[in-house]
XYZ file of C-alpha atoms in Angstrom:
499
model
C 71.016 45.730 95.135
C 67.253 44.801 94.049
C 66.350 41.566 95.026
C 66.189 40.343 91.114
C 69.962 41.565 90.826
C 70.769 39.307 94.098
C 69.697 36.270 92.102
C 71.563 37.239 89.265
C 75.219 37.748 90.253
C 77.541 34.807 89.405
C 77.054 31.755 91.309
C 79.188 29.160 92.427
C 78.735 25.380 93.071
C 76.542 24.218 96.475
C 78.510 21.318 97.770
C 78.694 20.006 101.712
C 76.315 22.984 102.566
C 78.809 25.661 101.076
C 79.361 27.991 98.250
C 82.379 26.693 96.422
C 84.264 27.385 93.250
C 85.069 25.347 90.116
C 88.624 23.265 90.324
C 89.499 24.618 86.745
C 88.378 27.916 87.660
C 86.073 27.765 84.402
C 82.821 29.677 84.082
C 79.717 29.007 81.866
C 77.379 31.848 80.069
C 73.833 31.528 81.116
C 71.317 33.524 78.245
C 67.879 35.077 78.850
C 65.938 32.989 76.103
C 63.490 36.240 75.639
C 66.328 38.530 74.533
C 69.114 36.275 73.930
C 71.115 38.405 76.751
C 73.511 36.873 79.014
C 71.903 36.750 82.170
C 74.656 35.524 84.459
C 77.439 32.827 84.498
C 78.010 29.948 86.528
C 80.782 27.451 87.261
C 81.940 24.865 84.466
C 82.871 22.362 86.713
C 84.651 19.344 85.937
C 85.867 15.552 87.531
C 87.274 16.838 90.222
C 84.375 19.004 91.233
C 82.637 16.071 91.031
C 84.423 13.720 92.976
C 84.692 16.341 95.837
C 81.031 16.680 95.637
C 80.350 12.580 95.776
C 82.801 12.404 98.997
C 80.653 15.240 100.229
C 77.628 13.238 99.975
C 78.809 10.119 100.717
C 80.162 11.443 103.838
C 76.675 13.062 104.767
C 75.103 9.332 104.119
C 77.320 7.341 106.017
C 77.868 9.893 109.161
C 75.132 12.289 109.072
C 72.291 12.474 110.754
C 69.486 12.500 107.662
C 69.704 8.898 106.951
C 69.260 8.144 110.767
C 66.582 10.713 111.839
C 63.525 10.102 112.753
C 61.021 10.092 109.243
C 58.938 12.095 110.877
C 61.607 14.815 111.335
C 62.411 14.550 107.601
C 58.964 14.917 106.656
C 59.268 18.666 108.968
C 61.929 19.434 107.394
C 60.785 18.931 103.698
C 57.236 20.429 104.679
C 59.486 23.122 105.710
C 60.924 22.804 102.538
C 57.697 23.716 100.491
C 56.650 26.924 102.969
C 59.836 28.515 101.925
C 59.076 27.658 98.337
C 55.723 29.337 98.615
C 57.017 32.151 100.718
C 59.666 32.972 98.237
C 57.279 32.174 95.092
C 58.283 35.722 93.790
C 61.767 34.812 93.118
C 61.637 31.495 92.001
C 59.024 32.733 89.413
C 61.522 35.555 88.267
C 64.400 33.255 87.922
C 62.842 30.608 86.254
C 61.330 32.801 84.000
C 64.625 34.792 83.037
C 66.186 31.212 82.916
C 63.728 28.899 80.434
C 61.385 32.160 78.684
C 58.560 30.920 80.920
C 55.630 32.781 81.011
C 55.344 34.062 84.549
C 51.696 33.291 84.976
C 52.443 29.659 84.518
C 55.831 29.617 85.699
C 53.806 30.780 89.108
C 50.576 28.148 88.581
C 52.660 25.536 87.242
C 56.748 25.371 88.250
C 56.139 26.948 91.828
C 53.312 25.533 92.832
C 53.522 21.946 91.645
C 57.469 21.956 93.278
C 55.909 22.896 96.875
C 52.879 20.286 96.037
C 56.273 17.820 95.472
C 57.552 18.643 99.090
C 54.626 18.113 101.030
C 53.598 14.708 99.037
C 57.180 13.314 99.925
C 56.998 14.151 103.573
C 53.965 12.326 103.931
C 55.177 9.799 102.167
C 58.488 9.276 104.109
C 56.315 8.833 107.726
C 54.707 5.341 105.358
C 58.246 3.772 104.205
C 57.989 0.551 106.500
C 58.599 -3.163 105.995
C 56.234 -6.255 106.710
C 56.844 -9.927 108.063
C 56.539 -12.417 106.354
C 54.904 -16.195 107.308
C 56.971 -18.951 106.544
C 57.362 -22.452 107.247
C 60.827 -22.184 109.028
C 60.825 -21.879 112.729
C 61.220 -18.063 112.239
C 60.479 -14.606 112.331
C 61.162 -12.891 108.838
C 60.943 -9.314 108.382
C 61.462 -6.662 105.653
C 63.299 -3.413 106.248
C 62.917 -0.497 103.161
C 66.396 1.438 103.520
C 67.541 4.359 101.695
C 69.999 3.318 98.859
C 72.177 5.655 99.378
C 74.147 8.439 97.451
C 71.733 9.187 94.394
C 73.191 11.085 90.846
C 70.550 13.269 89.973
C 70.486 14.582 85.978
C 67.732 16.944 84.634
C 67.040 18.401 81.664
C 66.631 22.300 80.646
C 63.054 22.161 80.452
C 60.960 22.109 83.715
C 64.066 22.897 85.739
C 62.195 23.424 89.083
C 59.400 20.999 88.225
C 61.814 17.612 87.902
C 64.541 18.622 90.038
C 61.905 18.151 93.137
C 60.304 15.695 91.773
C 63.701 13.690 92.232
C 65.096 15.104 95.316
C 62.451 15.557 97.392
C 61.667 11.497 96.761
C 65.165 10.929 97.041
C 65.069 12.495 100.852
C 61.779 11.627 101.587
C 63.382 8.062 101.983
C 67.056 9.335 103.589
C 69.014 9.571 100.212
C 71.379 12.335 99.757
C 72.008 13.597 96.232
C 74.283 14.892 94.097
C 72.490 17.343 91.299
C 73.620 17.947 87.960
C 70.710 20.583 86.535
C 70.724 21.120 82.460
C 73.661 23.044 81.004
C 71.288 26.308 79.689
C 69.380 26.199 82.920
C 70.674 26.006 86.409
C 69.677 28.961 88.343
C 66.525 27.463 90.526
C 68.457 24.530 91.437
C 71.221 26.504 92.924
C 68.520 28.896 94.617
C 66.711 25.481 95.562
C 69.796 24.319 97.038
C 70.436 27.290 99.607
C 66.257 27.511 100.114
C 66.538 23.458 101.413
C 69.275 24.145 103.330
C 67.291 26.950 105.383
C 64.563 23.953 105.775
C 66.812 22.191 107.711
C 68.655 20.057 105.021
C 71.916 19.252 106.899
C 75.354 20.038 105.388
C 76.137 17.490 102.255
C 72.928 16.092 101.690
C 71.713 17.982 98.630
C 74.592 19.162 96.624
C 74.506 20.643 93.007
C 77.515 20.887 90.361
C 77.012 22.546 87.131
C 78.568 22.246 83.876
C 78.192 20.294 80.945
C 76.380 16.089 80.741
C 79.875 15.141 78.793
C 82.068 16.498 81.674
C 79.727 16.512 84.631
C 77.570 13.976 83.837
C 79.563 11.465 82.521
C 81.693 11.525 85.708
C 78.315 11.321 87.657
C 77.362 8.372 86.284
C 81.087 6.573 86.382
C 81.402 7.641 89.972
C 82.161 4.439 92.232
C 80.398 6.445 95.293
C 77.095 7.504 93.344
C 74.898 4.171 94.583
C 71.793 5.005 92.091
C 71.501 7.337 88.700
C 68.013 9.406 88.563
C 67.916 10.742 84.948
C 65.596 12.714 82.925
C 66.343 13.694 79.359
C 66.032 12.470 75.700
C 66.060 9.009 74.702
C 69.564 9.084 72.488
C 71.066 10.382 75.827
C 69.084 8.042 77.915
C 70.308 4.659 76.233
C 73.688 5.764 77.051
C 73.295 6.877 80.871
C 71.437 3.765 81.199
C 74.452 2.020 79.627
C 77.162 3.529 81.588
C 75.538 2.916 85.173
C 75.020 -1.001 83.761
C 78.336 -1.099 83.363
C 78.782 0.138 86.967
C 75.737 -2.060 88.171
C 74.270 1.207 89.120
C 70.321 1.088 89.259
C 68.146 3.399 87.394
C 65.027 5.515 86.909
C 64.787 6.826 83.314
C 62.211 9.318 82.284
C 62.897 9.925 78.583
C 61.203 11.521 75.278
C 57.554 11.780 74.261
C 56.148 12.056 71.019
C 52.375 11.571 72.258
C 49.583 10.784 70.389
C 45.891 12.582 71.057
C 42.951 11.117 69.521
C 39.515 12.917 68.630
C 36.770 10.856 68.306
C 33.306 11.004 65.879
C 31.317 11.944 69.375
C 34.143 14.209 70.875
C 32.844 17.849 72.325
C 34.868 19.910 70.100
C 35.058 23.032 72.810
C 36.619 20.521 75.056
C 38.882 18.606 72.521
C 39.930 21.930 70.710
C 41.247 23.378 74.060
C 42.987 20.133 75.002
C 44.692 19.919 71.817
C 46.061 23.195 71.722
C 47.083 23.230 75.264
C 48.925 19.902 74.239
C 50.997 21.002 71.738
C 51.782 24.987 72.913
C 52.241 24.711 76.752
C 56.251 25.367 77.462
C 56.526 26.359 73.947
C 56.192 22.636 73.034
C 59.077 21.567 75.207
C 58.048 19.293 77.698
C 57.996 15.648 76.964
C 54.529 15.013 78.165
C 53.515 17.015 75.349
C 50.748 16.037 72.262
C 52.681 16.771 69.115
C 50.419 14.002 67.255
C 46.740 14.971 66.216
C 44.557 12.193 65.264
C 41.301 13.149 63.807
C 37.744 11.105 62.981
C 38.012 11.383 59.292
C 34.606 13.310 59.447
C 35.928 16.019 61.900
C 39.526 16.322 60.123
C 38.676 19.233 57.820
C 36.413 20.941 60.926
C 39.302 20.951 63.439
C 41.609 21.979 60.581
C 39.534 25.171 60.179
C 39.212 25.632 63.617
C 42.618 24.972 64.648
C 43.861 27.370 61.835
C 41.660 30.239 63.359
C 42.332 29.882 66.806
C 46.285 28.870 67.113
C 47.504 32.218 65.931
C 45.340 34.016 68.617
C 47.125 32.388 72.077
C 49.120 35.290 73.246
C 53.048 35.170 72.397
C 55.873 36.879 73.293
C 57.484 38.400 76.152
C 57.535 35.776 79.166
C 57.053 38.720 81.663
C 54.064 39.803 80.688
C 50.948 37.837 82.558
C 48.633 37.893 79.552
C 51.586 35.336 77.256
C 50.451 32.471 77.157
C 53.323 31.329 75.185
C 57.221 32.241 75.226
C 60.652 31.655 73.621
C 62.163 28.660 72.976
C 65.086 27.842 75.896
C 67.910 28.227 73.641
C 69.156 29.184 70.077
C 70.040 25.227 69.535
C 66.204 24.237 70.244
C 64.774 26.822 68.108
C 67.391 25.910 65.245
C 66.098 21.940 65.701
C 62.607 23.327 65.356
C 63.313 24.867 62.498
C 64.634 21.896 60.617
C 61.786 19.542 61.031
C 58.957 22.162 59.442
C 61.259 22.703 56.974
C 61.661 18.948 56.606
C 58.036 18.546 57.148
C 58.062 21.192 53.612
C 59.794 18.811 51.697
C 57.882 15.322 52.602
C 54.733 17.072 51.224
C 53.336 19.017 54.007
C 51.258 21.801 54.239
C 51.306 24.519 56.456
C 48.061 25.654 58.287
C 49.213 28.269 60.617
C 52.572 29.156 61.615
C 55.593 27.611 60.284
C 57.947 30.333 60.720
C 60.171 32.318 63.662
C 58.980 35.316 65.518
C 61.280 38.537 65.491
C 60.797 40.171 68.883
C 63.583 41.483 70.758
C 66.088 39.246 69.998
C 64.754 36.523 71.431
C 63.603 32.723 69.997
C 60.317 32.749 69.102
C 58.495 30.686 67.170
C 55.210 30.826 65.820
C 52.791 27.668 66.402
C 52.654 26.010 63.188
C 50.097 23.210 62.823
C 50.956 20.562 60.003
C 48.686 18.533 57.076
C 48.659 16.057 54.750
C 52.143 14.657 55.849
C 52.683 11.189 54.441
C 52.442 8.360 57.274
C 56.077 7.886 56.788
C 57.049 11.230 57.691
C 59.716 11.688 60.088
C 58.418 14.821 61.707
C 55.321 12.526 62.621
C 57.688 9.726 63.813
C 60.069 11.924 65.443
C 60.439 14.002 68.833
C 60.577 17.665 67.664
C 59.835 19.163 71.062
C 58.698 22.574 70.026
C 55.306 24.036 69.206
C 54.399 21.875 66.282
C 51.168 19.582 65.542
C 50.783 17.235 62.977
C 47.185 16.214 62.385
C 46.291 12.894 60.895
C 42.896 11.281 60.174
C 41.842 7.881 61.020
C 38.574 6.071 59.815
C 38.114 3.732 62.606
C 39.118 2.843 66.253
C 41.658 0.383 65.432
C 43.459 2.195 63.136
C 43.463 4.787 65.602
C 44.886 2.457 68.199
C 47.485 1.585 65.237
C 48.410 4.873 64.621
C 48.886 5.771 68.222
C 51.597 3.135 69.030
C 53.092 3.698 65.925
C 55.875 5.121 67.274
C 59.002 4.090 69.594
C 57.831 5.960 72.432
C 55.271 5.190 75.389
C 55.056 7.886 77.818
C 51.916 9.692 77.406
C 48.867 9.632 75.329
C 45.325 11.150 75.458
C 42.164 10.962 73.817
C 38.886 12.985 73.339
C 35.393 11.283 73.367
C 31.888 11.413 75.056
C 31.659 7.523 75.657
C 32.713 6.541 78.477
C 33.076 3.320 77.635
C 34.973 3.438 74.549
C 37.158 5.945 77.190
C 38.075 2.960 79.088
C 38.490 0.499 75.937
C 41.043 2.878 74.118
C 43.002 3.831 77.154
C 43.943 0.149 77.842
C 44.983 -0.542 74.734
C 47.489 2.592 74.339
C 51.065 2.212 74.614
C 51.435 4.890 77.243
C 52.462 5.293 80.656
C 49.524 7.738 81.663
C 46.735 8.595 79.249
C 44.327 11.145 79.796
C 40.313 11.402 78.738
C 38.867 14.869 77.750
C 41.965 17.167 78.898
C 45.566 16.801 78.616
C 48.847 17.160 81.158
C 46.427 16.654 84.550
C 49.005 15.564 86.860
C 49.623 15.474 90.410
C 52.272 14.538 93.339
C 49.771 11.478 93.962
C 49.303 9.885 90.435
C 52.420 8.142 89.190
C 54.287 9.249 85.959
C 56.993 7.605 83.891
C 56.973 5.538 79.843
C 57.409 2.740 78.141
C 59.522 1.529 75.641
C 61.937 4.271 74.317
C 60.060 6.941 77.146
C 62.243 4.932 79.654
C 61.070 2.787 82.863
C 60.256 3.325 86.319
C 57.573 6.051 87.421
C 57.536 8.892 89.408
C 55.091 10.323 91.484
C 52.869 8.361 93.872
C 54.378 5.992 96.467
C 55.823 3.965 94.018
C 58.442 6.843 93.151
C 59.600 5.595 96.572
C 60.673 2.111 95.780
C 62.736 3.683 93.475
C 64.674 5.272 96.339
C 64.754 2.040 99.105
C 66.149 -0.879 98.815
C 64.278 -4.066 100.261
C 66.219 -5.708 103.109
C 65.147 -9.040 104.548
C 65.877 -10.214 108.417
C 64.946 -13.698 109.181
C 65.227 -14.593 112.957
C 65.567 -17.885 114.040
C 62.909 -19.620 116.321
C 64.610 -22.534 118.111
C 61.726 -25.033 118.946
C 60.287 -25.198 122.628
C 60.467 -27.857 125.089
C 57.206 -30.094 123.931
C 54.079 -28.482 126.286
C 53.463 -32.660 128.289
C 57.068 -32.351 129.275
C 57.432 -32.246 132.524
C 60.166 -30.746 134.666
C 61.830 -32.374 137.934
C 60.393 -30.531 140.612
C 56.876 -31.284 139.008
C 57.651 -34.843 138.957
């Protein structure tokens, strides 16, 4: 059996360090978005598979050994963690290729490498979690402790599979957390390969478990779970308010990372080879689907028609089609249901008045769903398809007059998690980045991340950040110690022998 085929068979769920099956004995389809094939199937678990897999975990937290070893023999283990993902770079590549329609060359730049990059910045990060004491006034000693919180519900969306599953867990165990993963319904297979690949790192039995199925069954009983101490969720806002909803019920903390609808700003003084890259790489990278992406175009008024023209040369030459070949740049939509949702908001965008530059229309190639990137004009301010999260490759481009109304148009929209903008001042650079309603901006280039630089939005993006140390607060809990200091015998006193 090749090596591709191995990945491929049916898999099962990873809970306390074994293969198991489903309770109901259900299985789900899993499709190949490039040829709308089924690729493989995988459990449909429900309650019951969840509850085992919570007891699992909570066992591994309260008994086990991860909580209690040594951070630097964590931090091995997850540097461990990113070797193997490097090693076996081939595979995860393949899989998460076949599983989203990823283009391999960026499935291998991107997914791979920025999941080992995860690894290593978490195991330095777990030999730094520490406390501090604290003066006070009080004949005492008071000291802070950062502990792990405990057994953390991890939910991810279809997306960057690989990308934000490590971006969670390997925080999550950087600080002594175990987890319990739900991955996205249409795309589970790296999680389950992650699973086994952490467990040859040294992840002990019950620490990192992963249940499939769908966020109604699986999810929901996640989140309701009386043993799952924290909820770690990334997804879209509608789903967002009620995860966030359900673990307030259960006094559960929370991290939310939730939708995007970005603006990116050209300025009078922009360099145009610069901004035009940035913009397109904004709006076509994933095939639109990533949250981080720039779906808004805001033009100087007397650039609008020049980056039209340019825009509606050069879109239509980035390589499409088949995610296997090196030379696509960009490949199918994940699923039927995102290409249908797609769909509806240019034709929407048809009837509010716009016009279509350059795409605007599905791609026929081997039964998988394409579509074409279609940049959008002369939409109305009101539009919906401006105001709204389409999450595909589709721009709108606007022009603005001055740099308040740019500002204005910007944060005209619920969301807050990203934002970018293209000019030569520097600063005007600094000016316009403060005043965006954005969690990260970013000047002359767009989606520069890294392990080191936190991420996360405001208003309807969500709250909390990941990335950076402070992804680790979201993990620990703060636990003060206050010793007291009775008062010594006064230094003139002296004792009977003395006398």
């Amino acid at each position: 059996m090749t090596q591709e085929a191995q990945q491929l068979q049916p898999r099962q769920l990873f809970v306390g360090g074994v293969w198991r099956e489903g309770n109901a004995g259900m299985r789900r389809d899993v499709v190949d978005p490039a040829t709308g094939g089924i690729l493989t199937t995988v459990v449909e678990a429900d309650a019951t598979d969840v509850d085992v897999a919570v007891r699992n975990a909570r066992e591994a937290f309260d008994h086990g050994p991860w909580p209690r070893m040594p951070a630097r023999d964590r931090a091995r283990i997850l540097n461990r963690a990113a070797q193997l993902i490097r090693e076996r770079a081939d595979e995860l590549v393949s899989l998460e290729s076949h599983d989203v329609g990823k283009p391999v060359s960026l499935c291998r730049a991107v997914d791979v490498e920025t999941a080992a990059q995860q690894y290593e910045y978490c195991a330095a990060l777990a030999q730094g979690i520490e406390g501090s004491t604290r003066s006070t006034p009080i004949p005492s000693l008071a000291y802070t402790m950062r502990l792990p919180v405990g057994v953390v519900g991890a939910i991810t969306p279809f997306n960057f599979p690989l990308i934000l599953s490590s971006t969670k867990i390997a925080a999550a165990l950087a600080a002594g957390n175990v987890v319990v993963h739900k991955p996205a319904d249409d795309t589970p297979l790296s999680a389950l390969f992650v699973a086994e690949l952490l467990k040859d790192a040294g992840v002990p039995d019950g620490v990192l478990n992963v249940v499939t199925g769908s966020g109604q069954v699986v999810g929901e009983a996640l989140l309701r779970h009386p043993g799952v101490d924290k909820i770690a969720f990334t997804g879209s806002t509608a789903i967002g308010r009620h995860a966030a909803s359900v673990a307030g019920e259960h006094l559960k903390p929370v991290t939310m990372e939730l939708g995007g609808n970005a603006a990116h700003i050209v300025f009078d003084d922009a360099d145009l080879d610069v901004a035009i890259g940035a913009v397109i790489k904004a709006f076509v990278f994933n095939s639109g689907q990533f949250c981080m992406a720039g779906p808004r175009l805001l033009v100087a008024r007397p650039l609008h028609d020049t980056v039209l023209g340019i825009l509606e040369q050069a879109v239509p030459t980035v390589p499409i089609g088949d995610p296997r070949d090196p030379a696509t740049v960009i490949g199918p939509m994940a699923g039927e249901r995102q290409l249908a949702k797609v769909e509806e908001y240019v034709e929407l965008a048809r009837k509010e008045g716009g016009r279509i530059v350059c795409g605007g229309e599905r791609l026929d190639l081997d039964g998988g769903f394409y579509y074409r990137p279609t940049v959008i004009a002369d939409l109305p301010a009101d539009s919906r398809v401006i105001a709204e999260e389409v999450f595909g490759p589709v721009l709108t481009v606007q022009p603005f007059d001055d740099e308040d109304e740019a500002v204005a148009l910007a944060n005209s929209t619920p969301y807050g998690l990203a934002a970018g903008l293209q000019t030569r001042d520097v600063t005007r650079a600094h000016r316009v980045a403060a005043r965006l309603d954005a969690g990260i901006v970013w000047v002359n280039d767009w989606a520069m991340l890294d392990p080191a630089v936190p991420f996360g939005g405001v208003k309807d993006s969500g709250f909390g950040r990941e990335y950076g140390p402070e992804a680790l607060e979201a993990y620990t809990r703060v636990k003060s110690v206050v010793v007291s200091l009775p008062p010594t015998p006064a230094a003139s006193a002296v004792t009977e022998e003395q006398a």
